[in-house]
PDB file of C-alpha atoms in Angstrom:
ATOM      1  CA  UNK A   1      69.491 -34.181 -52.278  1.00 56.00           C
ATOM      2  CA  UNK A   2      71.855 -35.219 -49.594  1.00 62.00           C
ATOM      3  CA  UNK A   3      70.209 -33.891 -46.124  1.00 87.00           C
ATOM      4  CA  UNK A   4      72.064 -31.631 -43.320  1.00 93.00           C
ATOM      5  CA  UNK A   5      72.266 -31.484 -39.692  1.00 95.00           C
ATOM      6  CA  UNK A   6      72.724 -27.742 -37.815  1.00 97.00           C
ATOM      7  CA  UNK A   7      72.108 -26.984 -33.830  1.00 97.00           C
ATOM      8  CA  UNK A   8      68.588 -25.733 -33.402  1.00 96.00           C
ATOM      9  CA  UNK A   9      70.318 -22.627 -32.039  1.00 97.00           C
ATOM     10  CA  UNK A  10      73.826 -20.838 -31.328  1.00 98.00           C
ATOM     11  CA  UNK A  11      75.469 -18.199 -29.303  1.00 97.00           C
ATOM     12  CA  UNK A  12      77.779 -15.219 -30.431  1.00 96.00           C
ATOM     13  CA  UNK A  13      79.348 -12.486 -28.701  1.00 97.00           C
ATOM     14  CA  UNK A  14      79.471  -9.272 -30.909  1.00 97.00           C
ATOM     15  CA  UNK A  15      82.984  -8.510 -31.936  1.00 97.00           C
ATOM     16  CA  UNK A  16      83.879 -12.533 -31.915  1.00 97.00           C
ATOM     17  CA  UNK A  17      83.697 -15.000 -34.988  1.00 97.00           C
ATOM     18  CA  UNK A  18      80.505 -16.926 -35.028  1.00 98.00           C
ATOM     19  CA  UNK A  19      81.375 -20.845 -36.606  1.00 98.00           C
ATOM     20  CA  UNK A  20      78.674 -22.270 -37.378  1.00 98.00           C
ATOM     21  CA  UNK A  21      78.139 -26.132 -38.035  1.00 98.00           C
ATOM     22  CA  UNK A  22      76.972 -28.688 -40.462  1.00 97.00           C
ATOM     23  CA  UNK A  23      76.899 -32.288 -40.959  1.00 96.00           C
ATOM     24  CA  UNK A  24      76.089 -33.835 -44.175  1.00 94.00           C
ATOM     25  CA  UNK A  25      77.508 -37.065 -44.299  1.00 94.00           C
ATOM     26  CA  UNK A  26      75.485 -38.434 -47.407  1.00 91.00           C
ATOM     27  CA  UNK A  27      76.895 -35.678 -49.404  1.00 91.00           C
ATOM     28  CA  UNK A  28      77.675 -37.101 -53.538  1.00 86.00           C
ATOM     29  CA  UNK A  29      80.294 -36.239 -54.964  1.00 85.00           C
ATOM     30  CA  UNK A  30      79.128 -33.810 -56.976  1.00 83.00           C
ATOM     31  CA  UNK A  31      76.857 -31.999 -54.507  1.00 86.00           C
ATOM     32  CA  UNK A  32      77.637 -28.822 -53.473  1.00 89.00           C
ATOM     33  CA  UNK A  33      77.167 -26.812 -49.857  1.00 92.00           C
ATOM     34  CA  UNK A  34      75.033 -24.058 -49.961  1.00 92.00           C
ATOM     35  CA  UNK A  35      74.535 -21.470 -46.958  1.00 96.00           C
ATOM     36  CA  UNK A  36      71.897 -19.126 -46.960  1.00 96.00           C
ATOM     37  CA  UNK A  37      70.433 -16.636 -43.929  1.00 97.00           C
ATOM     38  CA  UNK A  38      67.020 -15.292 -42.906  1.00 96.00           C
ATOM     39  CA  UNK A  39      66.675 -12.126 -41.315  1.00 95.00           C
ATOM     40  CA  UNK A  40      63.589 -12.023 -39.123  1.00 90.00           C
ATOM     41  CA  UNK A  41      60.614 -10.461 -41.814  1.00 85.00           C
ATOM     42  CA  UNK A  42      63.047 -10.601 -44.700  1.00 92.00           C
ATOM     43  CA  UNK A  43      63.799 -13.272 -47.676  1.00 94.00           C
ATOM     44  CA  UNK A  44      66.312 -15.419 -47.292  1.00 94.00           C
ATOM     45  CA  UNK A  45      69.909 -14.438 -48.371  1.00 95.00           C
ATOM     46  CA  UNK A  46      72.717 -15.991 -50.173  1.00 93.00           C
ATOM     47  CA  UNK A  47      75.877 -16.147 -48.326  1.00 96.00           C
ATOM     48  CA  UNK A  48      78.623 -18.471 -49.779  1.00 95.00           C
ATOM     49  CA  UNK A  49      79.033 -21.839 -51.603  1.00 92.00           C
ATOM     50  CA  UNK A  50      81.787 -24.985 -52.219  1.00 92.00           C
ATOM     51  CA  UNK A  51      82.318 -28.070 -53.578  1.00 91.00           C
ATOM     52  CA  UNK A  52      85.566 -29.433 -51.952  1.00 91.00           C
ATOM     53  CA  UNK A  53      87.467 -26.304 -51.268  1.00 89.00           C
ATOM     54  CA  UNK A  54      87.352 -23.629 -48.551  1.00 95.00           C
ATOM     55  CA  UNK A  55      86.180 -20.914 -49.648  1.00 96.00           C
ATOM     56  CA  UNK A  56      85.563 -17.336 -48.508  1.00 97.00           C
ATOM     57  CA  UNK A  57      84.125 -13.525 -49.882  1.00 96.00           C
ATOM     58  CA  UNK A  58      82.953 -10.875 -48.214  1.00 95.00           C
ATOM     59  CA  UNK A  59      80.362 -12.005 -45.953  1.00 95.00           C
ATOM     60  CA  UNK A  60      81.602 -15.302 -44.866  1.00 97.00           C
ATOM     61  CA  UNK A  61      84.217 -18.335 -44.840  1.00 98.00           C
ATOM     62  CA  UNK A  62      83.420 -21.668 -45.787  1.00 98.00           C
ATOM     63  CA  UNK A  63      85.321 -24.688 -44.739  1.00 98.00           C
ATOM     64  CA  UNK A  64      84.853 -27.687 -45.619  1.00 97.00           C
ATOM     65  CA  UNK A  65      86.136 -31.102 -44.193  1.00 96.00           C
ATOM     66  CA  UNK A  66      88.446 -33.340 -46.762  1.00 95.00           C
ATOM     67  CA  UNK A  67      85.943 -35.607 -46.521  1.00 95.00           C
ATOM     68  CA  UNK A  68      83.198 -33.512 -47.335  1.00 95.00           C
ATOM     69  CA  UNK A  69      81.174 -35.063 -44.471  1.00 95.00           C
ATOM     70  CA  UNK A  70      80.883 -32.007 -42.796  1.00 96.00           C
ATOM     71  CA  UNK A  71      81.449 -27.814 -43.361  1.00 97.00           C
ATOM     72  CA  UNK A  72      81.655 -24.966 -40.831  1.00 98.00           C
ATOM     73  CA  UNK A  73      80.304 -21.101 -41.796  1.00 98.00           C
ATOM     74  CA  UNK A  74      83.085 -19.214 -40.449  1.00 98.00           C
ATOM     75  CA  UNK A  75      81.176 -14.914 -39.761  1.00 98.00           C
ATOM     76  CA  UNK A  76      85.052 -13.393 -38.672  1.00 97.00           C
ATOM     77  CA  UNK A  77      83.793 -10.454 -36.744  1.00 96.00           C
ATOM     78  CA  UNK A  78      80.035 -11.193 -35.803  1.00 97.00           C
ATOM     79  CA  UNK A  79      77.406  -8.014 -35.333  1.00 97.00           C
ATOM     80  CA  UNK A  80      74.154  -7.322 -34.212  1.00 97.00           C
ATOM     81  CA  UNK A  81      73.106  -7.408 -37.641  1.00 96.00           C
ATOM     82  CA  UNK A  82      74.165 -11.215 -38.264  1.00 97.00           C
ATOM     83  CA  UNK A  83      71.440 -12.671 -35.544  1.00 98.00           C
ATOM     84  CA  UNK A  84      69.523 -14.328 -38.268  1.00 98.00           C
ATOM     85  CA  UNK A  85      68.827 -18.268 -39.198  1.00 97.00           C
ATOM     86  CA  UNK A  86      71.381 -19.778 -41.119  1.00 98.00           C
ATOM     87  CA  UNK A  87      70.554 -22.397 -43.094  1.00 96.00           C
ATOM     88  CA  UNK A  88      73.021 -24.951 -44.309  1.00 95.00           C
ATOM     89  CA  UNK A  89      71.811 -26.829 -47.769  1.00 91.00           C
ATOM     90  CA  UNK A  90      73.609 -29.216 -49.618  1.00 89.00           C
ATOM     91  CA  UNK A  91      72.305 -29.605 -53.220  1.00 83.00           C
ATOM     92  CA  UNK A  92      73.588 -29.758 -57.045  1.00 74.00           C
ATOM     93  CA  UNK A  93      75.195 -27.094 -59.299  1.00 66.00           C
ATOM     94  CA  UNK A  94      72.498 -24.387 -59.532  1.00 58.00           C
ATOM     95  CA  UNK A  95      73.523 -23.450 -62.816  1.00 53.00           C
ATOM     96  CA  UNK A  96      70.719 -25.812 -64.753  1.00 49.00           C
ATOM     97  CA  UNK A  97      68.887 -28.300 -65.663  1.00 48.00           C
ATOM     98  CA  UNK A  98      66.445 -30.151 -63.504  1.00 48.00           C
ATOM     99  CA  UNK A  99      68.088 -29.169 -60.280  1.00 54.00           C
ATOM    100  CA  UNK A 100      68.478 -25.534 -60.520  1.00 56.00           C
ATOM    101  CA  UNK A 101      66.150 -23.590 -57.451  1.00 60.00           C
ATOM    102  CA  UNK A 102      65.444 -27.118 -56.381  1.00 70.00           C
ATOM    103  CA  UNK A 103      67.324 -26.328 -52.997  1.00 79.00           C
ATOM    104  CA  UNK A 104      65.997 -28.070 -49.901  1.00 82.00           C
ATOM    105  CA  UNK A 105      65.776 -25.785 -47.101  1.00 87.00           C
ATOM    106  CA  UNK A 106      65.982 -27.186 -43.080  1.00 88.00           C
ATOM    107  CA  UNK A 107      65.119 -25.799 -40.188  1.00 91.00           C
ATOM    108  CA  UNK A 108      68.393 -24.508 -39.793  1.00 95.00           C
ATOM    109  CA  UNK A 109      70.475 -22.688 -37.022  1.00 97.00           C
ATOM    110  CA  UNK A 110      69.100 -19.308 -35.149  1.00 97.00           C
ATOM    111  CA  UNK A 111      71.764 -17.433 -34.697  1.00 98.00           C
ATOM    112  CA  UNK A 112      71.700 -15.029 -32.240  1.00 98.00           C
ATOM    113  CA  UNK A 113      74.521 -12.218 -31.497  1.00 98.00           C
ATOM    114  CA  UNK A 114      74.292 -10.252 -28.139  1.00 96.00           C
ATOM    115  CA  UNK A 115      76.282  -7.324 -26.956  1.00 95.00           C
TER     116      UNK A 115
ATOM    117  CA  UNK B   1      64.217  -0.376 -57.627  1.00 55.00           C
ATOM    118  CA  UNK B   2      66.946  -3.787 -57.307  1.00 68.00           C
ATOM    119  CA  UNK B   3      67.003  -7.138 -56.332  1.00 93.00           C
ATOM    120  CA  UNK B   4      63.363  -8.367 -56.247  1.00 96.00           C
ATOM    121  CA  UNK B   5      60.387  -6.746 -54.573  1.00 97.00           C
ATOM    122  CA  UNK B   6      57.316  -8.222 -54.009  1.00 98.00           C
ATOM    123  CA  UNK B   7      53.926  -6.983 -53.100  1.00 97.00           C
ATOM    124  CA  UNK B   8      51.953  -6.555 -51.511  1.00 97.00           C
ATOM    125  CA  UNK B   9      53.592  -7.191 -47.901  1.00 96.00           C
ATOM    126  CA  UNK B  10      51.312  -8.362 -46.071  1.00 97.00           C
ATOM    127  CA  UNK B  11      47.394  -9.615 -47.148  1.00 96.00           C
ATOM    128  CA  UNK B  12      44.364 -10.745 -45.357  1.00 96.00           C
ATOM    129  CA  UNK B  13      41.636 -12.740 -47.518  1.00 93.00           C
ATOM    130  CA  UNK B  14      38.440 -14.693 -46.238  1.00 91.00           C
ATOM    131  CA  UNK B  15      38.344 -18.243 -48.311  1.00 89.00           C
ATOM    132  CA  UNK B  16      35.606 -17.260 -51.012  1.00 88.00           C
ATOM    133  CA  UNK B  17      37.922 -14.000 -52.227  1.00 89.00           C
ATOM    134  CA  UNK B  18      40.618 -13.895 -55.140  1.00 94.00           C
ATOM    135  CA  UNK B  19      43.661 -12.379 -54.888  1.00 95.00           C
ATOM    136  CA  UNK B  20      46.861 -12.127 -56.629  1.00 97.00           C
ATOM    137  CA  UNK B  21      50.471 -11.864 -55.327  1.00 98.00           C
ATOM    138  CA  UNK B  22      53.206  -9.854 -57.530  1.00 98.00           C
ATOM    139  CA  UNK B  23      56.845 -10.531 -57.591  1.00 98.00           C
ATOM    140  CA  UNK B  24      58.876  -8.358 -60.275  1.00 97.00           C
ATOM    141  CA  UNK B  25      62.999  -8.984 -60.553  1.00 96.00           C
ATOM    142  CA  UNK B  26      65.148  -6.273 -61.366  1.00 95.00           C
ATOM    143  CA  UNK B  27      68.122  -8.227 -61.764  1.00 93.00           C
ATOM    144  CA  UNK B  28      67.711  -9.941 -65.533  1.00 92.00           C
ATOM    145  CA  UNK B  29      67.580 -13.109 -64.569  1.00 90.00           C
ATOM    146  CA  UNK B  30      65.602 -16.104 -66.608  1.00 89.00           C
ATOM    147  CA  UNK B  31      64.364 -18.231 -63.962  1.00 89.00           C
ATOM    148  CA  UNK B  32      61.656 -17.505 -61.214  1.00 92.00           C
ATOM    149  CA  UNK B  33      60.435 -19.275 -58.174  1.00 92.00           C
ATOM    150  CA  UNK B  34      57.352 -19.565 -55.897  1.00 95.00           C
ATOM    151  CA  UNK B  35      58.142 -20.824 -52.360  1.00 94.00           C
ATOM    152  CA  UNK B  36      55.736 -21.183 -48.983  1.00 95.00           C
ATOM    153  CA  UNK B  37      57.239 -20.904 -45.860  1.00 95.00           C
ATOM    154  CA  UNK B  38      54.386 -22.217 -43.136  1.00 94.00           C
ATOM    155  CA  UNK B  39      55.339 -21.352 -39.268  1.00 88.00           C
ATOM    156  CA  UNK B  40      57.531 -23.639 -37.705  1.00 80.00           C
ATOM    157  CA  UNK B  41      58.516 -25.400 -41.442  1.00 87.00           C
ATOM    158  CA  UNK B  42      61.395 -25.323 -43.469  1.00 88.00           C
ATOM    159  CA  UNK B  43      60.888 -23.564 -47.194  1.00 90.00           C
ATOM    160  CA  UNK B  44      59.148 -25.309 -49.275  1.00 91.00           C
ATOM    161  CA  UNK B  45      59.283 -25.134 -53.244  1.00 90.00           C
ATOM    162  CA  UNK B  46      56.072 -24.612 -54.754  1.00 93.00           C
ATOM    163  CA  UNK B  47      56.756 -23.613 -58.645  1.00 92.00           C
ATOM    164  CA  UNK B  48      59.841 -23.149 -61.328  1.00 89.00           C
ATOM    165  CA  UNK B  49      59.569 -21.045 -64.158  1.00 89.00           C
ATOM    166  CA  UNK B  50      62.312 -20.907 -66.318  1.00 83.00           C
ATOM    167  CA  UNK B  51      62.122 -18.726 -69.317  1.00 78.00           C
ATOM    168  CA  UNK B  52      58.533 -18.088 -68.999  1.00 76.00           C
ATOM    169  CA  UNK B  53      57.698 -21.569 -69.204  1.00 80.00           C
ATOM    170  CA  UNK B  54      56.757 -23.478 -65.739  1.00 80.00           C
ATOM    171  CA  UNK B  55      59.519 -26.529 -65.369  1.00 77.00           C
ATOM    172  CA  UNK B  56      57.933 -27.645 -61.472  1.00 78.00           C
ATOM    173  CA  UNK B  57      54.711 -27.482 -59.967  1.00 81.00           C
ATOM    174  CA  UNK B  58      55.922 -29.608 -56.243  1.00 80.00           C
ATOM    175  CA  UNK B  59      52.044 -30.600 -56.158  1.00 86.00           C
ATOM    176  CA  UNK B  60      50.670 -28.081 -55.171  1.00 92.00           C
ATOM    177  CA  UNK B  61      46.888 -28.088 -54.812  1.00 93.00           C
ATOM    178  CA  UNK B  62      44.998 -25.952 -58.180  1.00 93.00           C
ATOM    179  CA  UNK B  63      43.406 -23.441 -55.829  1.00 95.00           C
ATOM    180  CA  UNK B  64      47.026 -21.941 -56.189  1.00 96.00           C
ATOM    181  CA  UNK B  65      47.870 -20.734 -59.632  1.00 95.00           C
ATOM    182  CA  UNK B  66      51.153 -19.233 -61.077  1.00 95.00           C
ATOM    183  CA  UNK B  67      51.553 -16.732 -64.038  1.00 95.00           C
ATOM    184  CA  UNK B  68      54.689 -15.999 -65.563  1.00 94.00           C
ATOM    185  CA  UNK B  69      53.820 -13.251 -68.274  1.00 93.00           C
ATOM    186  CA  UNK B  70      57.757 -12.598 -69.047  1.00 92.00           C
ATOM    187  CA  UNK B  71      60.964 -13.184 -67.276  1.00 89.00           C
ATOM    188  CA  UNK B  72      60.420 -10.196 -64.973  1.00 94.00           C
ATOM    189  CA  UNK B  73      57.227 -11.055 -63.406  1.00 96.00           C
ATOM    190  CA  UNK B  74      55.565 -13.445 -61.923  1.00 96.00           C
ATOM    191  CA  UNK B  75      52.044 -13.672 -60.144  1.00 97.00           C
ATOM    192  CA  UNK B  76      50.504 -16.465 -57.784  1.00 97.00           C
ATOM    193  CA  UNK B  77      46.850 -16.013 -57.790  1.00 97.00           C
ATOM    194  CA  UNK B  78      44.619 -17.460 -55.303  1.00 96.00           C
ATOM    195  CA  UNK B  79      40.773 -18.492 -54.902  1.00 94.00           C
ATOM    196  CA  UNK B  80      38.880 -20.331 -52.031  1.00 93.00           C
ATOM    197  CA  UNK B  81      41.852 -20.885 -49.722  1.00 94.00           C
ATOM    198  CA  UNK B  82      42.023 -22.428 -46.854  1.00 94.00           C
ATOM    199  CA  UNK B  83      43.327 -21.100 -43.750  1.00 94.00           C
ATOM    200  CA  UNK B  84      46.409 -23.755 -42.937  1.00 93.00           C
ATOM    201  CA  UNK B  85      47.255 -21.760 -46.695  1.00 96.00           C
ATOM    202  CA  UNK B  86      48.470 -19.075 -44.068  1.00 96.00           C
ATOM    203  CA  UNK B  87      52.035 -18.368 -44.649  1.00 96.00           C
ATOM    204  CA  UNK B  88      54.889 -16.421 -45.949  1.00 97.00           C
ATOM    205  CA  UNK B  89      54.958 -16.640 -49.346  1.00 98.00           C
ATOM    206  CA  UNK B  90      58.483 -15.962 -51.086  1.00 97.00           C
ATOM    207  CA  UNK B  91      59.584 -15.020 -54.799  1.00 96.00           C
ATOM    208  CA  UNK B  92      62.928 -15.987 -55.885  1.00 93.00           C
ATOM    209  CA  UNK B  93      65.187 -15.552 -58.985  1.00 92.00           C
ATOM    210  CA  UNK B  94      67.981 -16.996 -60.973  1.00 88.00           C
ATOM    211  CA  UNK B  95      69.872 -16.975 -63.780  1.00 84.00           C
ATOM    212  CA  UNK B  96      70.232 -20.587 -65.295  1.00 77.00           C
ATOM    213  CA  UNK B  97      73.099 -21.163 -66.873  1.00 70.00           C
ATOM    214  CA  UNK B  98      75.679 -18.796 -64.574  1.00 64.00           C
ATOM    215  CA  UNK B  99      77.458 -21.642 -62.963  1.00 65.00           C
ATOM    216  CA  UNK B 100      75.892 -21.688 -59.804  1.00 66.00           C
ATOM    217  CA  UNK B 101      73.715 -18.558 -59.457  1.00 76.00           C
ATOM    218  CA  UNK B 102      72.326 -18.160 -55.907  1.00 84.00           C
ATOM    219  CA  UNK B 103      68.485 -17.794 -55.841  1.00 88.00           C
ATOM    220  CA  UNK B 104      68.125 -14.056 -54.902  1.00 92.00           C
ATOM    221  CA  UNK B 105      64.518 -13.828 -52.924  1.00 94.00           C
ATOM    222  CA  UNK B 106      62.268 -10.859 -52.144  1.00 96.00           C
ATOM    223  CA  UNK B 107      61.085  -9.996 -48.776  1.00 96.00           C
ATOM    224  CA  UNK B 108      57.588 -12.104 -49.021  1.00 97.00           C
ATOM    225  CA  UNK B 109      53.978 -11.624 -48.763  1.00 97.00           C
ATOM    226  CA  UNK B 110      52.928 -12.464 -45.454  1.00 97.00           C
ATOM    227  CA  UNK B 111      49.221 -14.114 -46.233  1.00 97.00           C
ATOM    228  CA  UNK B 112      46.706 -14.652 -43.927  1.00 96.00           C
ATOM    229  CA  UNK B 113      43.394 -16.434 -44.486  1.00 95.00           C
ATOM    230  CA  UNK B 114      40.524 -16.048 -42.144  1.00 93.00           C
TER     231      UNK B 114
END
């Protein structure tokens, strides 16, 4: 699996979006980007996915660069509840095969959101 | 109950005990997952069971050993561990097949061996 680069750590003002970064510019073509969360003492949760196109639900935005060399994790209106670790993971379609679970978490991004 | 609980939350063992760690998914998925997450380390995958039948053991050493009874359970017993075997042990569950279905994980056993 391709690997990502995220900021150790990140900012947010509540009330503000928080846009949080990723570089994965060994990405295949047919690799998707993953973004997951950890809430301190929790599992980690799923937040959003893409292959090429920006996506977006209720949690999050996903864009994604035309090159697919990098994405951003767009949280519009940011809360208390978001300070978390985000994790950015690029990996193949989960929905088989060999490489289904086989997602290869980083360190990724602390996220912190102050009043 | 929903999602996928795990238990017990938190467990101390000395390195001659046995003990077993429960995960049970509520969601109907087919596919379960064993993951370690050691402090200051990134998630690592430990096992893959997909319909009952384990697809991945990511070497890990025998003194760990996972039982998938059906597609609902799953259990990671343990015997004479070691203390860097201290961690945060997570469950996780799939559906293989769904077009990308997002591993859904429970909140962990947090282990500690003395």
């Amino acid at each position: 699996d391709a690997k990502t680069t995220q900021p150790t750590s990140m900012d947010c003002a509540e009330g503000r979006a928080a846009n949080l970064p990723c570089n994965h510019s060994t990405i295949s073509g047919n690799e998707y980007v993953y973004w997951y969360r950890q809430i301190h003492s929790q599992g980690p949760q799923y937040i959003i996915h893409g292959l090429k196109n920006n996506e977006t639900n209720e949690m999050a935005s996903l864009i994604i660069t035309e090159d697919r060399k990098s994405s951003t994790l767009i949280l519009p209106h940011a809360t208390l509840r978001d300070t978390a670790v985000y994790y950015c993971i690029v990996g193949f379609s989960q929905a088989g095969g060999t490489s289904y679970g086989k997602l290869t978490f980083g360190q990724g991004t602390i996220l912190t959101v102050h009043p | 109950e929903t999602g996928v609980t795990q238990t017990p939350r938190h467990l101390v063992m000395g390195m001659t005990n046995k003990k077993s760690l429960k995960c049970e998914q509520h969601l109907g998925h087919n596919a379960m997952y064993w993951y370690k997450q050691s402090a200051k380390k990134p998630l690592e995958l430990m096992f893959v069971y997909n319909f009952k039948e384990q697809t991945e053991n990511n070497s890990v050493p025998s003194r760990f050993s996972p039982e998938c009874p059906n597609s609902s359970h799953l259990f990671l017993h343990l015997h004479t561990l070691q203390p860097e075997d201290s961690a945060l042990y997570l469950c996780a569950s799939s559906q293989v097949g769904a077009f990308n279905s997002p591993l859904h994980f429970g909140n962990g056993t947090r282990l500690t061996v003395t």
